[in-house]
Backbone as numpy.savetxt, mean C-alpha at the origin, in Angstrom:
# Nx Ny Nz CAx CAy CAz Cx Cy Cz
17.36 -7.47 -16.95 16.80 -8.18 -15.80 17.92 -8.82 -15.00
17.82 -8.73 -13.68 18.87 -9.27 -12.83 18.31 -9.69 -11.48
19.04 -10.56 -10.80 18.68 -10.95 -9.45 19.66 -10.37 -8.44
20.56 -9.54 -8.88 21.59 -9.02 -7.99 21.00 -8.20 -6.85
21.65 -8.29 -5.70 21.33 -7.45 -4.54 19.95 -7.70 -3.95
19.38 -8.88 -4.15 18.08 -9.21 -3.56 18.25 -10.35 -2.56
17.65 -10.15 -1.39 17.71 -11.13 -0.31 16.28 -11.42 0.13
16.01 -12.69 0.46 14.69 -13.05 0.96 14.80 -13.64 2.36
13.90 -13.19 3.26 13.80 -13.72 4.62 12.54 -14.58 4.69
12.70 -15.86 4.79 11.57 -16.79 4.75 10.90 -16.86 6.12
9.57 -16.72 6.11 8.80 -16.82 7.34 8.72 -18.30 7.75
9.00 -18.61 9.01 9.07 -20.02 9.43 7.80 -20.82 9.17
6.65 -20.20 9.37 5.37 -20.90 9.18 4.87 -20.65 7.76
4.39 -21.67 7.09 3.91 -21.52 5.71 2.46 -21.06 5.68
2.06 -20.47 4.58 0.66 -20.12 4.34 0.15 -18.91 5.09
1.03 -18.02 5.55 0.57 -16.87 6.32 0.18 -15.67 5.44
0.72 -15.62 4.24 0.31 -14.57 3.29 0.78 -13.17 3.61
2.10 -12.92 3.74 2.55 -11.53 3.94 2.09 -10.64 2.79
1.54 -9.49 3.11 0.84 -8.72 2.08 1.30 -7.27 1.97
1.24 -6.51 3.07 1.63 -5.10 3.08 2.77 -4.91 4.05
3.61 -3.90 3.80 4.79 -3.70 4.65 5.05 -2.20 4.81
5.56 -1.82 5.98 5.87 -0.42 6.22 7.09 -0.33 7.13
7.77 0.79 7.08 8.88 1.06 7.97 8.32 1.59 9.29
8.63 0.92 10.38 8.05 1.26 11.67 8.83 2.33 12.41
8.25 2.87 13.48 8.90 3.92 14.26 10.09 3.42 15.08
10.25 2.09 15.15 11.31 1.48 15.95 12.50 1.03 15.10
12.51 1.41 13.80 13.61 1.02 12.94 13.51 -0.38 12.37
12.35 -1.02 12.53 12.10 -2.35 11.97 11.07 -2.25 10.85
10.87 -3.35 10.15 9.82 -3.45 9.14 8.64 -4.22 9.74
7.44 -3.66 9.54 6.22 -4.29 10.04 5.35 -4.67 8.85
4.69 -5.83 8.96 3.92 -6.31 7.80 2.67 -7.06 8.24
1.70 -7.07 7.35 0.47 -7.84 7.60 0.62 -9.24 7.02
-0.01 -10.20 7.68 -0.12 -11.56 7.16 -1.60 -11.83 6.96
-2.03 -11.63 5.73 -3.46 -11.58 5.43 -4.15 -12.93 5.63
-3.43 -14.02 5.44 -4.03 -15.35 5.60 -3.99 -15.85 7.03
-3.01 -15.38 7.81 -2.84 -15.87 9.18 -3.53 -15.00 10.21
-3.98 -13.79 9.83 -4.61 -12.90 10.79 -3.65 -12.43 11.85
-2.46 -12.01 11.43 -1.50 -11.51 12.40 -0.61 -10.44 11.77
0.12 -9.75 12.65 1.06 -8.72 12.25 2.47 -9.25 12.52
3.36 -9.02 11.58 4.73 -9.47 11.74 5.70 -8.30 11.83
6.82 -8.56 12.46 7.90 -7.58 12.58 9.21 -8.24 12.15
10.00 -7.52 11.37 11.29 -8.03 10.94 12.34 -6.95 11.14
13.36 -7.25 11.91 14.45 -6.29 12.10 15.30 -6.26 10.83
16.06 -5.21 10.65 16.93 -5.14 9.47 18.02 -6.21 9.54
18.22 -6.77 10.72 19.17 -7.87 10.87 18.58 -9.23 10.57
17.26 -9.29 10.28 16.63 -10.54 9.88 15.91 -11.31 10.97
15.62 -10.68 12.11 14.94 -11.38 13.20 13.44 -11.12 13.14
12.65 -12.19 13.15 11.20 -12.10 13.08 10.56 -12.08 14.47
9.42 -11.42 14.56 8.50 -11.55 15.69 7.09 -11.50 15.12
6.13 -12.19 15.77 4.78 -12.28 15.23 3.76 -11.99 16.33
2.68 -11.28 15.93 1.67 -10.85 16.88 0.29 -11.24 16.34
-0.30 -12.35 16.84 -1.62 -12.76 16.37 -2.69 -11.74 16.75
-3.68 -11.57 15.87 -4.82 -10.71 16.14 -5.95 -11.54 16.75
-6.92 -10.89 17.40 -7.98 -11.65 18.07 -8.75 -12.60 17.16
-8.93 -12.21 15.89 -9.67 -13.05 14.95 -8.78 -13.41 13.78
-8.55 -14.69 13.55 -7.63 -15.13 12.50 -8.13 -14.77 11.10
-9.45 -14.80 10.89 -9.99 -14.56 9.55 -10.34 -13.09 9.29
-9.77 -12.16 10.05 -10.07 -10.74 9.86 -9.36 -10.15 8.64
-8.37 -10.84 8.10 -7.63 -10.46 6.90 -7.03 -9.05 7.00
-6.00 -8.90 7.84 -5.31 -7.61 7.89 -4.67 -7.32 6.54
-4.92 -6.12 6.01 -4.50 -5.81 4.64 -3.35 -4.82 4.61
-3.64 -3.53 4.77 -2.62 -2.50 4.61 -2.19 -1.97 5.98
-0.88 -1.77 6.14 -0.33 -1.29 7.40 0.50 -0.04 7.16
0.45 0.89 8.13 1.23 2.12 8.04 1.56 2.60 9.45
2.55 3.46 9.56 2.83 4.10 10.83 1.89 5.28 11.00
1.19 5.33 12.13 0.20 6.36 12.37 0.79 7.64 12.92
-0.02 8.68 13.03 0.44 9.96 13.55 0.80 9.92 15.03
0.37 8.85 15.71 0.63 8.71 17.14 1.83 7.83 17.44
2.56 7.41 16.39 3.73 6.58 16.59 3.44 5.10 16.77
2.20 4.69 16.55 1.84 3.28 16.59 1.69 2.76 15.16
1.54 1.45 15.04 1.25 0.84 13.74 -0.26 0.71 13.59
-0.79 1.14 12.46 -2.21 1.05 12.16 -2.41 0.18 10.93
-3.53 -0.54 10.89 -3.77 -1.44 9.77 -5.28 -1.62 9.56
-5.63 -1.97 8.33 -7.03 -2.24 8.01 -7.31 -3.73 8.15
-8.50 -4.05 8.65 -8.97 -5.43 8.72 -10.09 -5.57 7.69
-9.74 -6.08 6.52 -10.65 -6.08 5.39 -11.89 -6.94 5.63
-11.73 -8.06 6.30 -12.87 -8.93 6.61 -13.45 -8.61 7.98
-12.66 -8.06 8.86 -13.14 -7.72 10.19 -13.86 -6.40 10.24
-13.76 -5.60 9.12 -14.43 -4.31 9.02 -14.09 -3.40 10.20
-12.79 -3.36 10.47 -12.25 -2.57 11.56 -10.92 -1.95 11.14
-10.48 -0.97 11.91 -9.10 -0.53 11.87 -8.43 -1.03 13.14
-7.19 -1.43 13.00 -6.44 -1.91 14.14 -5.26 -1.01 14.45
-4.88 -1.00 15.72 -3.72 -0.25 16.19 -2.85 -1.17 17.03
-1.54 -1.12 16.77 -0.62 -1.95 17.53 0.59 -1.12 17.95
0.93 -1.19 19.21 2.14 -0.53 19.67 3.35 -1.38 19.27
4.53 -0.82 19.36 5.72 -1.58 19.00 6.01 -2.72 19.99
5.33 -2.71 21.12 5.46 -3.83 22.06 4.40 -4.91 21.83
3.49 -4.68 20.86 2.51 -5.70 20.48 1.14 -5.54 21.09
0.86 -4.44 21.77 -0.47 -4.21 22.35 -1.45 -3.80 21.26
-2.59 -4.49 21.17 -3.54 -4.30 20.08 -4.83 -3.65 20.56
-5.32 -2.69 19.77 -6.66 -2.11 19.96 -7.37 -2.19 18.61
-8.67 -2.51 18.66 -9.46 -2.62 17.43 -10.61 -1.60 17.47
-10.87 -1.00 16.31 -11.90 0.04 16.20 -12.88 -0.33 15.10
-14.10 -0.75 15.47 -15.10 -1.11 14.45 -15.57 0.12 13.66
-15.96 -0.12 12.41 -16.44 0.96 11.56 -17.96 1.03 11.59
-18.51 2.23 11.40 -19.97 2.39 11.48 -20.74 1.64 10.41
-20.18 1.54 9.18 -20.88 0.89 8.08 -20.63 -0.60 8.09
-21.66 -1.43 8.22 -21.46 -2.88 8.20 -20.87 -3.32 6.85
-19.90 -4.21 6.90 -19.33 -4.74 5.67 -18.55 -3.75 4.86
-17.95 -2.73 5.50 -17.27 -1.65 4.78 -16.08 -2.14 3.96
-15.42 -3.19 4.42 -14.27 -3.71 3.69 -13.11 -2.74 3.59
-12.61 -2.21 4.71 -11.50 -1.25 4.63 -10.26 -1.91 4.02
-9.54 -1.14 3.22 -8.36 -1.70 2.55 -7.19 -0.72 2.63
-7.17 0.30 1.78 -6.07 1.27 1.80 -6.08 2.11 3.06
-4.88 2.57 3.46 -4.75 3.31 4.71 -3.55 4.26 4.61
-3.72 5.48 5.14 -2.64 6.46 5.13 -2.81 7.43 6.28
-1.71 7.96 6.76 -1.74 9.04 7.74 -1.96 10.35 7.00
-2.95 11.12 7.46 -3.25 12.39 6.82 -2.51 13.54 7.47
-2.51 14.70 6.81 -1.84 15.88 7.36 -2.56 16.49 8.54
-3.77 15.98 8.83 -4.59 16.50 9.91 -4.48 15.68 11.19
-3.52 14.75 11.23 -3.34 13.92 12.41 -4.33 12.78 12.53
-5.02 12.45 11.44 -5.98 11.35 11.43 -5.52 10.26 10.46
-6.18 9.11 10.55 -5.98 8.02 9.60 -7.08 8.09 8.55
-6.69 7.99 7.27 -7.64 8.00 6.18 -7.61 6.64 5.50
-8.79 6.11 5.17 -8.84 4.75 4.63 -9.91 4.64 3.55
-9.78 3.62 2.73 -10.78 3.34 1.71 -11.75 2.28 2.22
-13.05 2.51 2.02 -14.07 1.50 2.28 -14.38 0.82 0.96
-13.64 -0.23 0.65 -13.71 -0.83 -0.67 -15.10 -1.36 -1.01
-15.73 -2.03 -0.04 -17.06 -2.60 -0.29 -18.17 -1.57 -0.16
-17.94 -0.56 0.68 -18.98 0.44 0.95 -18.91 1.63 0.01
-17.89 1.67 -0.86 -17.75 2.75 -1.84 -17.64 4.11 -1.15
-16.69 4.19 -0.22 -16.53 5.43 0.52 -15.09 5.60 1.01
-14.79 6.83 1.41 -13.52 7.14 2.05 -13.82 7.45 3.51
-12.99 6.94 4.39 -13.21 7.15 5.82 -12.06 7.89 6.46
-12.37 8.52 7.58 -11.37 9.22 8.39 -11.55 8.79 9.84
-10.44 8.39 10.48 -10.51 7.99 11.88 -9.42 8.72 12.67
-9.80 9.29 13.79 -8.82 9.90 14.68 -8.12 8.80 15.46
-6.96 9.07 16.04 -6.29 8.05 16.86 -7.13 7.57 18.05
-8.17 8.31 18.41 -9.07 7.88 19.49 -10.22 7.01 18.99
-10.30 6.82 17.66 -11.31 5.94 17.11 -12.57 6.63 16.61
-12.59 7.95 16.55 -13.76 8.68 16.03 -13.74 8.63 14.51
-14.87 8.26 13.91 -14.92 7.99 12.47 -15.90 8.93 11.77
-15.48 9.35 10.58 -16.38 10.05 9.67 -16.23 9.40 8.30
-17.34 9.22 7.59 -17.31 8.54 6.29 -17.83 9.46 5.19
-17.21 9.34 4.01 -17.57 10.18 2.86 -17.92 9.28 1.68
-19.22 9.17 1.34 -19.61 8.33 0.21 -19.06 8.87 -1.11
-18.70 7.97 -2.01 -18.22 8.36 -3.33 -19.38 8.45 -4.31
-19.32 9.39 -5.25 -20.46 9.61 -6.15 -20.63 8.55 -7.22
-19.56 7.81 -7.55 -19.65 6.80 -8.61 -19.91 5.43 -7.99
-21.05 4.81 -8.31 -21.34 3.48 -7.74 -20.29 2.46 -8.17
-19.91 1.60 -7.24 -18.98 0.53 -7.56 -17.59 0.98 -7.95
-17.14 2.12 -7.43 -15.83 2.65 -7.80 -14.69 1.79 -7.27
-14.92 1.04 -6.20 -13.94 0.14 -5.60 -12.67 0.90 -5.20
-12.80 1.88 -4.31 -11.61 2.62 -3.88 -10.60 1.67 -3.23
-9.35 1.77 -3.64 -8.36 0.78 -3.22 -7.30 1.37 -2.30
-6.29 2.01 -2.85 -5.21 2.56 -2.04 -5.35 4.06 -1.91
-4.71 4.61 -0.89 -4.83 6.04 -0.59 -3.48 6.54 -0.08
-3.16 7.79 -0.41 -1.86 8.36 -0.02 -1.99 9.86 0.18
-1.18 10.44 1.05 -1.20 11.90 1.22 -0.50 12.58 0.06
-1.07 13.68 -0.40 -0.44 14.45 -1.45 0.30 15.65 -0.90
1.17 16.27 -1.70 1.92 17.44 -1.24 1.05 18.69 -1.12
-0.21 18.58 -1.55 -1.15 19.70 -1.48 -2.01 19.67 -0.23
-1.73 18.75 0.70 -2.51 18.65 1.93 -3.80 17.88 1.79
-4.05 17.27 0.62 -5.23 16.42 0.42 -4.81 14.96 0.39
-5.78 14.06 0.36 -5.54 12.64 0.20 -5.95 12.24 -1.21
-5.12 11.40 -1.84 -5.37 10.94 -3.19 -5.56 9.43 -3.16
-6.48 8.91 -3.97 -6.77 7.49 -3.91 -7.10 6.94 -5.29
-6.91 5.64 -5.45 -7.24 4.97 -6.70 -8.67 4.44 -6.64
-9.37 4.58 -7.75 -10.71 4.00 -7.91 -10.59 2.89 -8.94
-10.38 1.68 -8.45 -9.99 0.56 -9.28 -11.01 0.24 -10.37
-12.29 0.26 -10.03 -13.32 -0.09 -11.01 -13.91 1.12 -11.72
-13.65 2.31 -11.23 -14.12 3.54 -11.91 -13.03 4.10 -12.82
-11.88 3.43 -12.87 -10.79 3.81 -13.77 -10.40 5.28 -13.62
-10.20 5.67 -12.38 -9.91 7.08 -12.12 -9.12 7.22 -10.83
-8.58 8.43 -10.65 -7.91 8.81 -9.42 -8.78 9.82 -8.70
-8.98 9.59 -7.41 -9.79 10.51 -6.61 -8.93 11.36 -5.69
-9.51 12.49 -5.30 -8.84 13.40 -4.36 -9.88 13.85 -3.34
-9.50 13.85 -2.06 -10.40 14.33 -1.03 -9.62 15.26 -0.10
-10.19 16.41 0.17 -9.56 17.34 1.11 -9.87 16.88 2.53
-9.15 17.42 3.49 -9.40 17.03 4.88 -10.77 17.52 5.36
-11.39 18.43 4.60 -12.76 18.86 4.91 -13.80 17.97 4.26
-13.36 17.09 3.34 -14.29 16.15 2.72 -14.72 16.49 1.31
-14.12 17.48 0.66 -14.48 17.81 -0.71 -13.82 16.82 -1.68
-14.63 16.25 -2.55 -14.16 15.20 -3.46 -14.00 15.71 -4.89
-12.95 15.23 -5.56 -12.73 15.47 -6.98 -12.20 14.16 -7.55
-12.46 13.90 -8.83 -11.93 12.69 -9.44 -11.52 12.97 -10.87
-10.52 12.17 -11.33 -9.89 12.40 -12.62 -9.85 11.07 -13.39
-10.54 10.97 -14.52 -10.51 9.73 -15.30 -9.14 9.47 -15.92
-8.83 8.20 -16.11 -7.55 7.81 -16.70 -7.68 7.67 -18.22
-6.62 7.97 -18.95 -6.68 7.88 -20.42 -6.89 6.47 -20.95
-6.33 5.47 -20.25 -6.43 4.08 -20.70 -7.64 3.40 -20.07
-8.52 2.89 -20.90 -9.72 2.21 -20.41 -9.34 0.93 -19.69
-10.03 0.63 -18.59 -9.82 -0.61 -17.87 -8.43 -0.76 -17.29
-7.82 0.35 -16.87 -6.44 0.31 -16.37 -6.33 -0.36 -15.00
-7.39 -0.27 -14.19 -7.39 -0.92 -12.87 -6.36 -0.38 -11.90
-6.35 0.93 -11.61 -5.34 1.47 -10.70 -5.46 0.88 -9.29
-4.29 0.62 -8.67 -4.27 0.06 -7.31 -3.38 0.93 -6.43
-2.07 0.65 -6.41 -1.17 1.38 -5.53 -0.98 2.82 -5.95
-0.77 3.70 -4.96 -0.54 5.11 -5.22 0.39 5.66 -4.13
1.27 6.57 -4.52 2.24 7.12 -3.57 2.68 8.50 -4.02
3.05 9.37 -3.08 3.64 10.65 -3.48 4.99 10.42 -4.14
5.23 11.16 -5.22 6.48 11.01 -5.95 7.53 12.02 -5.53
8.70 11.94 -6.13 9.78 12.86 -5.78 9.67 14.21 -6.46
8.66 14.34 -7.33 8.53 15.52 -8.19 7.29 16.36 -7.91
6.65 16.14 -6.76 5.46 16.91 -6.42 4.18 16.40 -7.04
4.22 15.22 -7.66 3.03 14.58 -8.23 2.72 13.30 -7.47
1.61 12.66 -7.82 1.27 11.34 -7.29 1.52 10.32 -8.40
2.08 9.19 -8.02 2.36 8.11 -8.96 1.55 6.88 -8.57
1.09 6.13 -9.55 0.20 5.00 -9.25 0.45 3.84 -10.22
0.03 2.65 -9.79 0.21 1.43 -10.57 -1.11 1.03 -11.23
-1.06 0.78 -12.52 -2.23 0.31 -13.28 -2.06 -1.19 -13.49
-2.68 -1.98 -12.63 -2.43 -3.41 -12.60 -2.95 -4.13 -13.85
-4.01 -3.64 -14.44 -4.58 -4.30 -15.61 -3.98 -3.83 -16.92
-3.42 -2.64 -16.93 -2.88 -2.07 -18.17 -1.37 -2.26 -18.30
-0.69 -2.69 -17.23 0.75 -2.81 -17.29 1.44 -1.48 -17.46
0.95 -0.48 -16.74 1.51 0.86 -16.83 1.70 1.46 -15.43
2.58 2.44 -15.36 2.71 3.29 -14.19 2.21 4.67 -14.59
1.35 5.25 -13.75 0.77 6.56 -14.05 1.31 7.64 -13.13
1.26 8.85 -13.65 1.63 10.03 -12.87 0.49 11.03 -12.99
0.03 11.56 -11.87 -1.00 12.59 -11.91 -0.48 13.84 -11.20
-0.46 14.93 -11.94 -0.06 16.22 -11.37 -1.18 16.75 -10.49
-0.87 17.73 -9.69 -1.88 18.26 -8.76 -3.03 18.95 -9.46
-2.84 19.31 -10.75 -3.95 19.89 -11.52 -4.76 18.83 -12.25
-4.44 17.55 -12.03 -5.21 16.46 -12.62 -4.67 15.92 -13.93
-3.62 16.48 -14.47 -3.06 15.98 -15.73 -2.39 14.63 -15.49
-2.71 13.66 -16.34 -2.22 12.28 -16.19 -1.25 11.94 -17.32
-0.14 11.34 -16.93 0.82 10.78 -17.88 0.99 9.30 -17.55
1.03 8.45 -18.57 1.18 7.02 -18.34 2.48 6.51 -18.99
3.13 5.58 -18.30 4.37 4.98 -18.78 4.16 3.48 -18.92
4.31 2.98 -20.13 4.14 1.55 -20.37 5.36 0.79 -19.88
5.13 -0.26 -19.09 6.22 -1.14 -18.66 6.00 -2.50 -19.33
6.46 -3.56 -18.72 6.36 -4.86 -19.38 4.93 -5.40 -19.39
4.50 -5.92 -20.55 3.18 -6.51 -20.67 3.05 -7.72 -19.74
1.92 -7.79 -19.04 1.69 -8.91 -18.13 2.36 -8.77 -16.78
2.99 -7.63 -16.52 3.72 -7.46 -15.26 2.81 -7.23 -14.06
1.64 -6.69 -14.30 0.63 -6.45 -13.26 1.21 -5.70 -12.05
1.65 -4.45 -12.25 2.18 -3.66 -11.12 1.12 -3.45 -10.06
1.52 -3.50 -8.80 0.55 -3.53 -7.71 0.74 -2.40 -6.71
1.83 -2.43 -5.95 2.12 -1.39 -4.96 3.31 -0.57 -5.42
3.40 0.69 -4.96 4.42 1.61 -5.45 4.89 2.51 -4.31
6.16 2.90 -4.37 6.73 3.77 -3.36 7.88 4.57 -3.98
8.16 5.73 -3.45 9.36 6.46 -3.85 10.54 5.93 -3.06
11.60 5.56 -3.77 12.78 5.02 -3.12 13.74 6.10 -2.69
14.74 5.75 -1.90 15.72 6.72 -1.43 16.58 7.29 -2.56
16.53 6.66 -3.74 17.29 7.14 -4.89 16.49 8.11 -5.76
15.27 8.45 -5.34 14.45 9.39 -6.09 13.71 8.78 -7.26
13.71 7.45 -7.37 12.95 6.76 -8.41 11.69 6.15 -7.80
10.77 5.72 -8.67 9.57 5.01 -8.23 9.86 3.51 -8.30
9.57 2.81 -7.23 9.77 1.36 -7.15 8.42 0.70 -6.94
8.20 -0.44 -7.58 6.88 -1.07 -7.51 7.01 -2.58 -7.67
6.05 -3.28 -7.10 6.00 -4.74 -7.23 5.28 -5.10 -8.52
5.83 -6.10 -9.21 5.21 -6.61 -10.44 4.72 -8.03 -10.15
3.48 -8.08 -9.73 2.90 -9.33 -9.27 2.81 -10.36 -10.40
2.59 -9.89 -11.63 2.35 -10.81 -12.74 3.58 -11.53 -13.25
4.77 -10.89 -13.17 5.96 -11.55 -13.71 7.09 -11.71 -12.70
6.76 -11.57 -11.40 7.70 -11.90 -10.34 8.96 -11.03 -10.36
8.76 -9.72 -10.52 9.86 -8.78 -10.55 9.55 -7.58 -9.65
10.59 -6.84 -9.31 10.46 -5.51 -8.74 10.84 -4.53 -9.85
10.00 -3.52 -10.07 10.26 -2.56 -11.12 10.75 -1.23 -10.59
11.46 -0.50 -11.43 11.98 0.82 -11.09 11.75 1.76 -12.27
11.22 2.94 -12.00 10.95 3.93 -13.04 11.40 5.29 -12.54
12.22 5.96 -13.31 12.60 7.32 -12.93 11.51 8.29 -13.38
11.44 9.49 -12.81 10.46 10.47 -13.28 10.63 10.82 -14.75
11.83 10.60 -15.31 12.06 10.85 -16.73 11.56 9.71 -17.62
11.17 8.58 -17.00 10.62 7.47 -17.77 11.56 6.31 -18.02
12.75 6.30 -17.42 13.68 5.19 -17.60 13.25 4.01 -16.72
13.09 2.85 -17.33 12.51 1.68 -16.66 13.52 0.54 -16.57
13.54 -0.11 -15.42 14.33 -1.32 -15.23 13.55 -2.26 -14.33
13.86 -3.54 -14.37 13.18 -4.49 -13.50 14.18 -5.50 -12.96
13.86 -6.07 -11.79 14.75 -6.96 -11.07 14.01 -8.25 -10.75
14.53 -9.35 -11.27 13.88 -10.64 -11.08 14.05 -11.13 -9.64
12.99 -11.69 -9.08 13.04 -12.22 -7.72 13.60 -13.65 -7.72
14.34 -14.01 -6.68 14.99 -15.33 -6.67 14.01 -16.51 -6.66
12.89 -16.37 -5.96 11.93 -17.47 -5.83 10.83 -17.33 -6.88
10.62 -18.33 -7.73 9.57 -18.25 -8.75 8.18 -18.10 -8.12
7.32 -17.33 -8.79 5.92 -17.17 -8.37 5.79 -16.76 -6.90
6.62 -15.81 -6.47 6.61 -15.42 -5.06 5.51 -14.43 -4.70
4.81 -13.89 -5.69 3.65 -13.00 -5.50 4.01 -11.75 -4.71
4.82 -10.86 -5.27 5.16 -9.61 -4.57 3.96 -8.67 -4.48
3.74 -8.13 -3.29 2.63 -7.20 -3.09 3.14 -5.87 -2.53
3.08 -5.67 -1.21 3.46 -4.37 -0.64 4.94 -4.10 -0.75
5.30 -2.81 -0.79 6.70 -2.40 -0.87 6.89 -1.13 -0.06
8.07 -1.00 0.56 8.35 0.16 1.42 9.83 0.47 1.37
10.16 1.74 1.56 11.55 2.14 1.74 11.92 1.90 3.19
13.00 1.17 3.42 13.41 0.82 4.77 14.32 1.84 5.41
14.56 1.71 6.71 15.41 2.64 7.42 16.90 2.46 7.09
17.22 1.39 6.35 18.59 1.06 6.02 18.98 1.46 4.60
18.09 2.21 3.91 18.37 2.61 2.55 18.06 1.56 1.51
17.41 0.46 1.91 17.01 -0.60 0.99 15.51 -0.53 0.72
15.06 -1.27 -0.29 13.63 -1.47 -0.54 13.24 -2.81 0.04
12.13 -2.83 0.79 11.61 -4.05 1.40 10.23 -4.33 0.81
9.93 -5.60 0.62 8.65 -5.94 -0.01 8.13 -7.27 0.54
6.80 -7.39 0.53 6.12 -8.58 1.05 5.83 -9.54 -0.10
6.25 -10.79 0.06 6.04 -11.83 -0.93 4.99 -12.79 -0.36
3.83 -12.80 -0.97 2.69 -13.51 -0.37 2.92 -15.02 -0.24
3.82 -15.55 -1.02 4.12 -16.98 -0.91 4.84 -17.34 0.39
5.33 -16.30 1.15 5.86 -16.64 2.46 7.19 -16.05 2.85
7.54 -14.88 2.34 8.80 -14.28 2.75 8.76 -12.76 2.62
9.77 -12.14 3.20 9.97 -10.69 3.07 11.26 -10.48 2.29
11.17 -9.66 1.24 12.31 -9.43 0.38 12.99 -8.10 0.69
14.27 -8.04 0.36 15.07 -6.83 0.56 15.94 -6.61 -0.67
15.86 -5.43 -1.25 16.65 -5.09 -2.43 17.59 -3.95 -2.07
18.88 -4.23 -2.17 19.89 -3.23 -1.84 20.13 -2.32 -3.02
20.24 -1.04 -2.76 20.47 -0.09 -3.84 21.94 0.18 -4.07
22.82 -0.31 -3.21 24.26 -0.09 -3.37 24.97 -1.43 -3.46
């Protein structure tokens, strides 16, 4: 365990709740502030900018760069998807299902945005023009959480309460794969460097790998670490936030594990992204954006 090569950029205002982070089309890092109802921008040089949303309590959750070159994000309490240009212009798109609770979000291979309806138990698809189609999940209360594009042209997602990984084609065909460990609570999911999908089991303290044929392998990390979000780093390893023990974790496809202690105690690491500068960037809900240098 080490604190080497980690830097934190503290947000001037307290209590904003930085949650998800992505590398933007303008070479900056963009992040949601779930408690403040706004979107933040941080340059690699450390300069902040903030963009309030129309409703403070909309709880912006997950953010990603869309197929149209804008920033897209889910409004978990506002039951909308949001779009923001790099100049800060905002458009909001309401969802057809009341109380859908959108959470996970990803750009699909079909030029659309795909998202999880956490409360409505469904997967949604939205075009950049705001046209929506929804796909109900067959397992009641599955609690679909995060979603990511796979190398097979489908979207893969975690079913947090159904203890499984789901797959949906761009035509809407659904498949799901149960996990070997009961009550694993999968959350974050990302395409790996090896042609598989990798995911975080927040309740089991494991990182999982699912091959395109559905075969699952699990890697035990530190007990109580509560891994949350995951991404493939520029070094070809899987990097993930460990919300439970205040670390950033690293796992190679061969299973070699290391972890990096964060400078601020109880900083609540959530979203993580590979930055344009070759570093890993992550959102610390207690009020800062972290940067981990790989060199």
